[in-house]
mmCIF file of C-alpha atoms and ligand atoms in Angstrom:
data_model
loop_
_atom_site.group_PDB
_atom_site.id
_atom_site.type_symbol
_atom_site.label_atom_id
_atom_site.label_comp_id
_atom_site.label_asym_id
_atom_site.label_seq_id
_atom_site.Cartn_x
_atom_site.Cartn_y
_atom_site.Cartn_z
ATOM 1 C CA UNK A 221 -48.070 91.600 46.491
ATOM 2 C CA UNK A 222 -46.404 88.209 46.549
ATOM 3 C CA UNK A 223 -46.905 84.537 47.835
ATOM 4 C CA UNK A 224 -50.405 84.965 49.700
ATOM 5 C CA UNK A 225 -52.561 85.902 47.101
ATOM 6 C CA UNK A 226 -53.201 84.329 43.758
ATOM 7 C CA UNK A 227 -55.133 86.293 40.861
ATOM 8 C CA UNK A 228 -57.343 84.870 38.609
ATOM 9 C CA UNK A 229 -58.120 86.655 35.305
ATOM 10 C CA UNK A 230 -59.272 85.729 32.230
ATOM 11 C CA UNK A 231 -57.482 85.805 29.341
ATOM 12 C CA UNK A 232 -58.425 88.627 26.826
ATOM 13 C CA UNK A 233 -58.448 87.144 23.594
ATOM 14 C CA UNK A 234 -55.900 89.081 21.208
ATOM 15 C CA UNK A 235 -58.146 89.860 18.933
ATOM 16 C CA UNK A 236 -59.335 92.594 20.992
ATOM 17 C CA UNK A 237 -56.068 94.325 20.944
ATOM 18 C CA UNK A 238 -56.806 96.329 18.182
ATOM 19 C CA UNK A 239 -60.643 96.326 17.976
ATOM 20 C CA UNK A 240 -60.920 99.903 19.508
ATOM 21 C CA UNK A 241 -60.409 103.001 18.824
ATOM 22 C CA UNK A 242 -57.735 104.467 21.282
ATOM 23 C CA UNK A 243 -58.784 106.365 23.865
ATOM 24 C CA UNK A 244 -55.915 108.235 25.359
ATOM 25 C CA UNK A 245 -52.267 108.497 23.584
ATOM 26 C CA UNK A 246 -50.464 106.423 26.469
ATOM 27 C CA UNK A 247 -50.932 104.912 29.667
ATOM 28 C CA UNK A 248 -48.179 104.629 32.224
ATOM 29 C CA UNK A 249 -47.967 102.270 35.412
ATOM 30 C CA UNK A 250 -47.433 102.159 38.580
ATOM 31 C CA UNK A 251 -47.575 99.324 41.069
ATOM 32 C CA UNK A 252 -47.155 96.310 42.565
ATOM 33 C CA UNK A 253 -47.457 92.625 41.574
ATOM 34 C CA UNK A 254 -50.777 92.886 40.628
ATOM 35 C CA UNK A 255 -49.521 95.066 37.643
ATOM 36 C CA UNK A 256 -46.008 93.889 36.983
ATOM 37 C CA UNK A 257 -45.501 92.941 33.355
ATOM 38 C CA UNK A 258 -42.241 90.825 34.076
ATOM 39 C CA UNK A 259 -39.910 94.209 35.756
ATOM 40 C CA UNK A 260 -38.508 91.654 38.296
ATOM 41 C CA UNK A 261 -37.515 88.807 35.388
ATOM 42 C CA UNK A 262 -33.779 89.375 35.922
ATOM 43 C CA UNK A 263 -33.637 90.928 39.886
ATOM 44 C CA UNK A 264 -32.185 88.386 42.067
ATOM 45 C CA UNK A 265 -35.472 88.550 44.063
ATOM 46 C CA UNK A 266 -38.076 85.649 45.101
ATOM 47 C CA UNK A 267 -40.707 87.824 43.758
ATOM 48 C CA UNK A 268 -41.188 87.073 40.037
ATOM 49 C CA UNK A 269 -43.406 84.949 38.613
ATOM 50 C CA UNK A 270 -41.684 84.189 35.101
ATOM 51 C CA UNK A 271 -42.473 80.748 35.093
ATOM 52 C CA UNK A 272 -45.790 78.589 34.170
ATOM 53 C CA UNK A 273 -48.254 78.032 35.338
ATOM 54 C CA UNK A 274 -47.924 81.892 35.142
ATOM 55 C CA UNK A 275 -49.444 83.068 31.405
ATOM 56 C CA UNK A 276 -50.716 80.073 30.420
ATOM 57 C CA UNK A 277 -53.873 82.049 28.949
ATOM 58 C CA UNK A 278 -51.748 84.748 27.767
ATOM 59 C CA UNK A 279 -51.388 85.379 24.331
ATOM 60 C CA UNK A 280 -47.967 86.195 24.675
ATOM 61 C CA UNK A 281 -47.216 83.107 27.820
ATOM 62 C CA UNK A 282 -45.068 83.443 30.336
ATOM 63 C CA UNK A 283 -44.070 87.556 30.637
ATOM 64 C CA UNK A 284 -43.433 87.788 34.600
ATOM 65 C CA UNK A 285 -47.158 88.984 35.295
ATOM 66 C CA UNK A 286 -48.749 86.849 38.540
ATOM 67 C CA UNK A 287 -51.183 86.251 37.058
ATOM 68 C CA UNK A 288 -52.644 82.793 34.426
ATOM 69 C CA UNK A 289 -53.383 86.162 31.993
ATOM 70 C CA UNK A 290 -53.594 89.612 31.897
ATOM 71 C CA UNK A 291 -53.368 91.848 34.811
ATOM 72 C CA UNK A 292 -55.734 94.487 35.591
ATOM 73 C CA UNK A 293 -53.876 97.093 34.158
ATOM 74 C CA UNK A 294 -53.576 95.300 30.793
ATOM 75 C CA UNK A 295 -57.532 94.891 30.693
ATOM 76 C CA UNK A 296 -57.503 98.757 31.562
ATOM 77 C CA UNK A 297 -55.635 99.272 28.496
ATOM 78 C CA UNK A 298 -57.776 96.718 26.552
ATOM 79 C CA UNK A 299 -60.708 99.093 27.688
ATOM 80 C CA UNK A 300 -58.987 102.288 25.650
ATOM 81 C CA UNK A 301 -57.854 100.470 23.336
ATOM 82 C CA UNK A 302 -53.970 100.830 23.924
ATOM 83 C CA UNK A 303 -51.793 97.853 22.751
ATOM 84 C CA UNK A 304 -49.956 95.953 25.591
ATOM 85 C CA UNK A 305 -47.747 98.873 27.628
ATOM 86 C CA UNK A 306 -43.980 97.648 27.400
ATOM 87 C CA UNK A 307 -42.249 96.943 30.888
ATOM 88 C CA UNK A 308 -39.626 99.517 32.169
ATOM 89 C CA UNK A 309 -36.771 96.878 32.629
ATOM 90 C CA UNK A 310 -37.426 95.534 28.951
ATOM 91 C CA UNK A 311 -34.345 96.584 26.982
ATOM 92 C CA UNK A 312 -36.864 96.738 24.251
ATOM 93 C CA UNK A 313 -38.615 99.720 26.071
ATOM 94 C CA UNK A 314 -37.106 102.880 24.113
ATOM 95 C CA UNK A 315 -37.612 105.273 21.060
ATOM 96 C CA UNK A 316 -41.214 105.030 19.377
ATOM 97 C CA UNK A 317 -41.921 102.477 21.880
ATOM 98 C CA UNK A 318 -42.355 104.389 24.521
ATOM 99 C CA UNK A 319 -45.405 106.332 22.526
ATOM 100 C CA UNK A 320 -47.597 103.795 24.347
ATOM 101 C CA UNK A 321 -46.731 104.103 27.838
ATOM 102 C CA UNK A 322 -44.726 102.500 29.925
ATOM 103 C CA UNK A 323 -45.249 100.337 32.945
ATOM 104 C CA UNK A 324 -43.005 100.519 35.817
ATOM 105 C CA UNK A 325 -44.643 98.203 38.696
ATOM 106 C CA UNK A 326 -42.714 95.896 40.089
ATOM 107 C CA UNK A 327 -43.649 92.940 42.582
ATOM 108 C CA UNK A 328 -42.713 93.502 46.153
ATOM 109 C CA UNK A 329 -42.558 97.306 45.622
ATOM 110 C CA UNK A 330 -44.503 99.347 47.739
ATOM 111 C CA UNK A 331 -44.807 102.987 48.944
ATOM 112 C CA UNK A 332 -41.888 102.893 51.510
ATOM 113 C CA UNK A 333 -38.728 102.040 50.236
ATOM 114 C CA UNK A 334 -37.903 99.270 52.422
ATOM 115 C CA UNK A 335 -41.228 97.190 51.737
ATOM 116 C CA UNK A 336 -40.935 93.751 50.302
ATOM 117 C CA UNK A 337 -36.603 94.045 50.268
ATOM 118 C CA UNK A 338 -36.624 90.708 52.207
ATOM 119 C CA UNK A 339 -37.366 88.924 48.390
ATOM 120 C CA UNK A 340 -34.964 90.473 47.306
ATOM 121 C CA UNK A 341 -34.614 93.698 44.598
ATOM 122 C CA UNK A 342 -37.489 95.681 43.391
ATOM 123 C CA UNK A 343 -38.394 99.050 42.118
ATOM 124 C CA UNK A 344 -40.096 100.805 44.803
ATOM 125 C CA UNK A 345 -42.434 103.559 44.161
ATOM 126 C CA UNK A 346 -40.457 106.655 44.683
ATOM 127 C CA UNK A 347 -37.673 104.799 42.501
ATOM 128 C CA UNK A 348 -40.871 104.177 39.586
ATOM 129 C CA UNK A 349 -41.462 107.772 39.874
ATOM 130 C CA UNK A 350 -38.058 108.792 39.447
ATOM 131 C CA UNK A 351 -37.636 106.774 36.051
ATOM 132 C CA UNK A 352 -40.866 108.266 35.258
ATOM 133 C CA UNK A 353 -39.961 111.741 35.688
ATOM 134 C CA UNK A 354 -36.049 111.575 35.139
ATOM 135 C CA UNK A 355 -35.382 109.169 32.222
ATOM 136 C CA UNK A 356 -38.369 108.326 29.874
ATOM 137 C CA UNK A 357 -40.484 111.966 30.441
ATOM 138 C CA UNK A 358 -37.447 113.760 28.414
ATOM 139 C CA UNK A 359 -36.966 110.742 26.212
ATOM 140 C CA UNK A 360 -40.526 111.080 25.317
ATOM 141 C CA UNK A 361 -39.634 114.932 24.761
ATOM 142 C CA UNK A 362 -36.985 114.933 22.745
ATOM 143 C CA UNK A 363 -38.226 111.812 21.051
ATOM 144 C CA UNK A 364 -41.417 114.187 20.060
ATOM 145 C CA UNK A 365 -39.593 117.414 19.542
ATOM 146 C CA UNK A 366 -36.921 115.711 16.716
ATOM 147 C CA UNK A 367 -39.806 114.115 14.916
ATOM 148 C CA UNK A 368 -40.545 114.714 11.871
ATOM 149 C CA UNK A 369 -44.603 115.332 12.629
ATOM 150 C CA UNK A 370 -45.600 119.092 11.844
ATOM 151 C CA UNK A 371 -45.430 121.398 15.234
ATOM 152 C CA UNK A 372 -49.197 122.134 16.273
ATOM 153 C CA UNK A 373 -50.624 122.357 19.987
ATOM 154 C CA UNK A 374 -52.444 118.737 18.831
ATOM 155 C CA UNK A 375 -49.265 116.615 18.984
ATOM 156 C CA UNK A 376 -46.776 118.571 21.468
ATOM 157 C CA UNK A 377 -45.128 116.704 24.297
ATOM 158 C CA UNK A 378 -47.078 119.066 26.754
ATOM 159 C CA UNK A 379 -50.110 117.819 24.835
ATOM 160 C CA UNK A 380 -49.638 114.419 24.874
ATOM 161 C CA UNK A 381 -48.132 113.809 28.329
ATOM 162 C CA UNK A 382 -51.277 115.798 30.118
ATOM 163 C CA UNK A 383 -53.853 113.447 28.465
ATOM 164 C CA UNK A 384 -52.495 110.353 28.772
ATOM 165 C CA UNK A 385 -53.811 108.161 31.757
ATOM 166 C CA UNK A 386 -51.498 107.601 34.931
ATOM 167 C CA UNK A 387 -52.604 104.814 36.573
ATOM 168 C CA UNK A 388 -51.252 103.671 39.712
ATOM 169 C CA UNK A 389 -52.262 101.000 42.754
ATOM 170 C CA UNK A 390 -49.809 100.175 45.268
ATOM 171 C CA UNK A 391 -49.991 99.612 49.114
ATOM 172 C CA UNK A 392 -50.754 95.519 49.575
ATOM 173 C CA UNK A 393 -46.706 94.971 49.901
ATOM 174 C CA UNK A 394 -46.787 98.153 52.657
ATOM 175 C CA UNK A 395 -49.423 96.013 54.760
ATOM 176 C CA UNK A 396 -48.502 92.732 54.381
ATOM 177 C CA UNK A 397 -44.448 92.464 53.281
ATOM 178 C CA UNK A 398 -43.536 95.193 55.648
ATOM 179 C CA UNK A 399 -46.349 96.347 58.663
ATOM 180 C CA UNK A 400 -47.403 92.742 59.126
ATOM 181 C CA UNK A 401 -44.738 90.571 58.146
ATOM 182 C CA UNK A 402 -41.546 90.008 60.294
ATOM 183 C CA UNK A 403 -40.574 88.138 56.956
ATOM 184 C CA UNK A 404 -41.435 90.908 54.788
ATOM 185 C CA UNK A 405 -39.966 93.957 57.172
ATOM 186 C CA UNK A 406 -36.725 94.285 56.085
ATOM 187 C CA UNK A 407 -34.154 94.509 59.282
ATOM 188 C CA UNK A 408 -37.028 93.267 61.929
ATOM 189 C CA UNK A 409 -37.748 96.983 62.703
ATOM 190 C CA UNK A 410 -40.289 97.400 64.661
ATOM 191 C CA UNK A 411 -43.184 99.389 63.105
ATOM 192 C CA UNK A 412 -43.301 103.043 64.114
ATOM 193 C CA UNK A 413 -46.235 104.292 65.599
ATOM 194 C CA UNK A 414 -47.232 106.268 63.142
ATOM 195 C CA UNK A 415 -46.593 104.084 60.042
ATOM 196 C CA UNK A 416 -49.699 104.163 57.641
ATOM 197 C CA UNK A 417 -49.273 108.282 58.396
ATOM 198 C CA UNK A 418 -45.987 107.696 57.074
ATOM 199 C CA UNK A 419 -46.922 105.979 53.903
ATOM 200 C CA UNK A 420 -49.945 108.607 52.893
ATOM 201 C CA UNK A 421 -47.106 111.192 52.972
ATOM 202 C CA UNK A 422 -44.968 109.115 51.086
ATOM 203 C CA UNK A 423 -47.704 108.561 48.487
ATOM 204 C CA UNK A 424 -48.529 111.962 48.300
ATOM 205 C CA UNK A 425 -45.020 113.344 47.715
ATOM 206 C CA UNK A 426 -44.775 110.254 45.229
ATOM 207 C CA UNK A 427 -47.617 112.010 43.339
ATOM 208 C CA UNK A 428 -46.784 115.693 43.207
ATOM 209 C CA UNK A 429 -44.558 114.746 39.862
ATOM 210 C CA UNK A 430 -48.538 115.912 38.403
ATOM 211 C CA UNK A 431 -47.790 119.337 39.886
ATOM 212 C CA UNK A 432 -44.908 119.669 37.079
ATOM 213 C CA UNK A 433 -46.656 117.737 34.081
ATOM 214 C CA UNK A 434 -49.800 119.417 34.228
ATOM 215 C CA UNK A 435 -51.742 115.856 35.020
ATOM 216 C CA UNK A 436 -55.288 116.428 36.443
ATOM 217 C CA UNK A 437 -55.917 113.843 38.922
ATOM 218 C CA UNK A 438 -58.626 111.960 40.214
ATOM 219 C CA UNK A 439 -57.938 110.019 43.429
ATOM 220 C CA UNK A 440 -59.688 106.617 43.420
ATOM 221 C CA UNK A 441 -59.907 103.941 46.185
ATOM 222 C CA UNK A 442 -60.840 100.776 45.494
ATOM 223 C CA UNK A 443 -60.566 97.191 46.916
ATOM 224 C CA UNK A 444 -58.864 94.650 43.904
ATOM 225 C CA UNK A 445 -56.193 93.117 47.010
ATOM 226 C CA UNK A 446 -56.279 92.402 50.272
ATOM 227 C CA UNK A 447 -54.098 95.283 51.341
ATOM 228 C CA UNK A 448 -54.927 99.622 51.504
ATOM 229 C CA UNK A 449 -54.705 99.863 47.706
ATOM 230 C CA UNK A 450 -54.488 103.325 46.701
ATOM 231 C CA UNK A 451 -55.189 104.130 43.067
ATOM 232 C CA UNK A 452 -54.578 107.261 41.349
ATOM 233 C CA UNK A 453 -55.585 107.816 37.983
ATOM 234 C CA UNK A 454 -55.240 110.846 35.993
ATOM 235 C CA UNK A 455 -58.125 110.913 33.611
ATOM 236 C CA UNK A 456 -58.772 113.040 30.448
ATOM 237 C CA UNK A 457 -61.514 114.914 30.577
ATOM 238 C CA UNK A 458 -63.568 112.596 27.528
ATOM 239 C CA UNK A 459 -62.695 109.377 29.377
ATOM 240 C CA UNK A 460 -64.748 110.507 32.651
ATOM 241 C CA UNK A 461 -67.985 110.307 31.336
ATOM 242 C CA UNK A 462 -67.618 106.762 30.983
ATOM 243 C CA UNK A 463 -66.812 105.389 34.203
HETATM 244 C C1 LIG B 734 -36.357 106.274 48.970
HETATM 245 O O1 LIG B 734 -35.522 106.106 47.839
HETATM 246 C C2 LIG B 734 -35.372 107.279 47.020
HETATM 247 C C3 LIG B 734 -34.456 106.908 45.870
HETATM 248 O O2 LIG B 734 -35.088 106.121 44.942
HETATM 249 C C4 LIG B 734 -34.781 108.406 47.845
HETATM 250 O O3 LIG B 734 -34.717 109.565 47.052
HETATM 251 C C5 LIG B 734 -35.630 108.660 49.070
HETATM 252 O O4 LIG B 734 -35.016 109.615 49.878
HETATM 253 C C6 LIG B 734 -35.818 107.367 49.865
HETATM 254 N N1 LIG B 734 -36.743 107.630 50.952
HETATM 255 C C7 LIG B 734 -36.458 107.327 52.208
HETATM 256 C C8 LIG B 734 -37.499 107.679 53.228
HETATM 257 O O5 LIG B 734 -35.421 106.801 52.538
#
């Protein structure tokens, strides 16, 4: 989501980086602007936000998050103790990095492809899927399967990828850079009849990429925008109890 809404958040203080035990072996992102870590920096788009005041309570300043500090899906990987996830457009984002996670939102995106083009480019989320699925999932494989860590069931790919968390909320751009927005709708279509039907099958094919990974999904919905934000997190069976 870009230009109408600004997000507060606090800071975390680094220190609690590393004060937890880690929870899940990786966490990987999907979203909008309310979890970009900086994917737009170098898109010729209006939708980036690397510039102050942006992280000016950040420990690590100005990243490209919309945010004074970090976004929600940062504090969510505070919470199980995973270290900062690395942006997908980071060059930096490859070998052992990508043990963490990886975070693929980008501001603007949205479910349909079309959402938010009027800024300019972004990674919508059937394009954040298919860089999930296509390009770092067999990284991470072969990455895995060539180290030199002894072959058990404990640390296998399969292992690995089905209990890390997917986290994904996306949607505000689809209501308000594309269904409301003559601005945001990319040619001046006008809106089908049928449009949010059209984005919850959209979504859903998005998701099925769990179908192949063996992720076990829990469908949340919960209000952190003014838009339809659907969340989908795939949660490992010891993290449930807590929330
Ligand atoms: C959206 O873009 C993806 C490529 O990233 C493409 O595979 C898909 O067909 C597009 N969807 C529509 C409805 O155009």
């Amino acid at each position: 989501m870009v230009v109408f809404h600004v997000i507060i958040l606090v800071g975390m203080p680094s220190s609690t980086l590393s004060s937890m035990q880690q929870q899940v072996p990786a966490m990987f992102v999907f979203g909008d602007s309310l979890s970009d870590p900086g994917n737009n920096n170098n898109y010729k788009t209006l939708a980036k936000a690397n510039t102050v005041p942006n992280g000016i309570d950040f420990p690590y300043g100005v990243t490209g998050r919309f945010c004074n500090g970090a976004t929600i899906a940062d504090h969510l990987g505070y919470l199980l103790g995973i270290e900062l996830i690395p942006a997908c457009n980071d060059p930096r984002t490859t070998g052992s990095t990508l043990l963490r996670g990886v975070n693929f939102a980008s501001s603007s995106g949205g479910i349909l492809n079309d959402t938010g083009a009027k800024f300019g480019q972004n990674i919508p989320m059937s394009k954040q899927v298919e860089l999930f699925g296509e390009k770092i999932l067999p990284e991470l494989k072969s990455l895995m399967e060539n180290s030199n860590v002894e072959e058990s069931a404990a640390n296998s790919f399969e292992h690995f990828v089905a209990k890390s968390l997917i986290f994904s909320s996306i949607g505000n751009d689809d209501l308000i850079n594309n269904y409301l927005s003559r601005f945001g709708n990319p040619l001046n279509k006008p809106i089908p009849p049928h449009f949010w039907d059209s984005v919850i099958i959209a979504y859903s094919n998005q998701l099925k990429f769990r179908r192949t990974t063996e992720f076990d999904p829990i469908v949340y919905s919960f209000d952190h925008g003014p838009g339809p934000v659907f969340l989908y997190i795939n949660l490992p069976q010891g993290v449930r109890g807590h929330l």
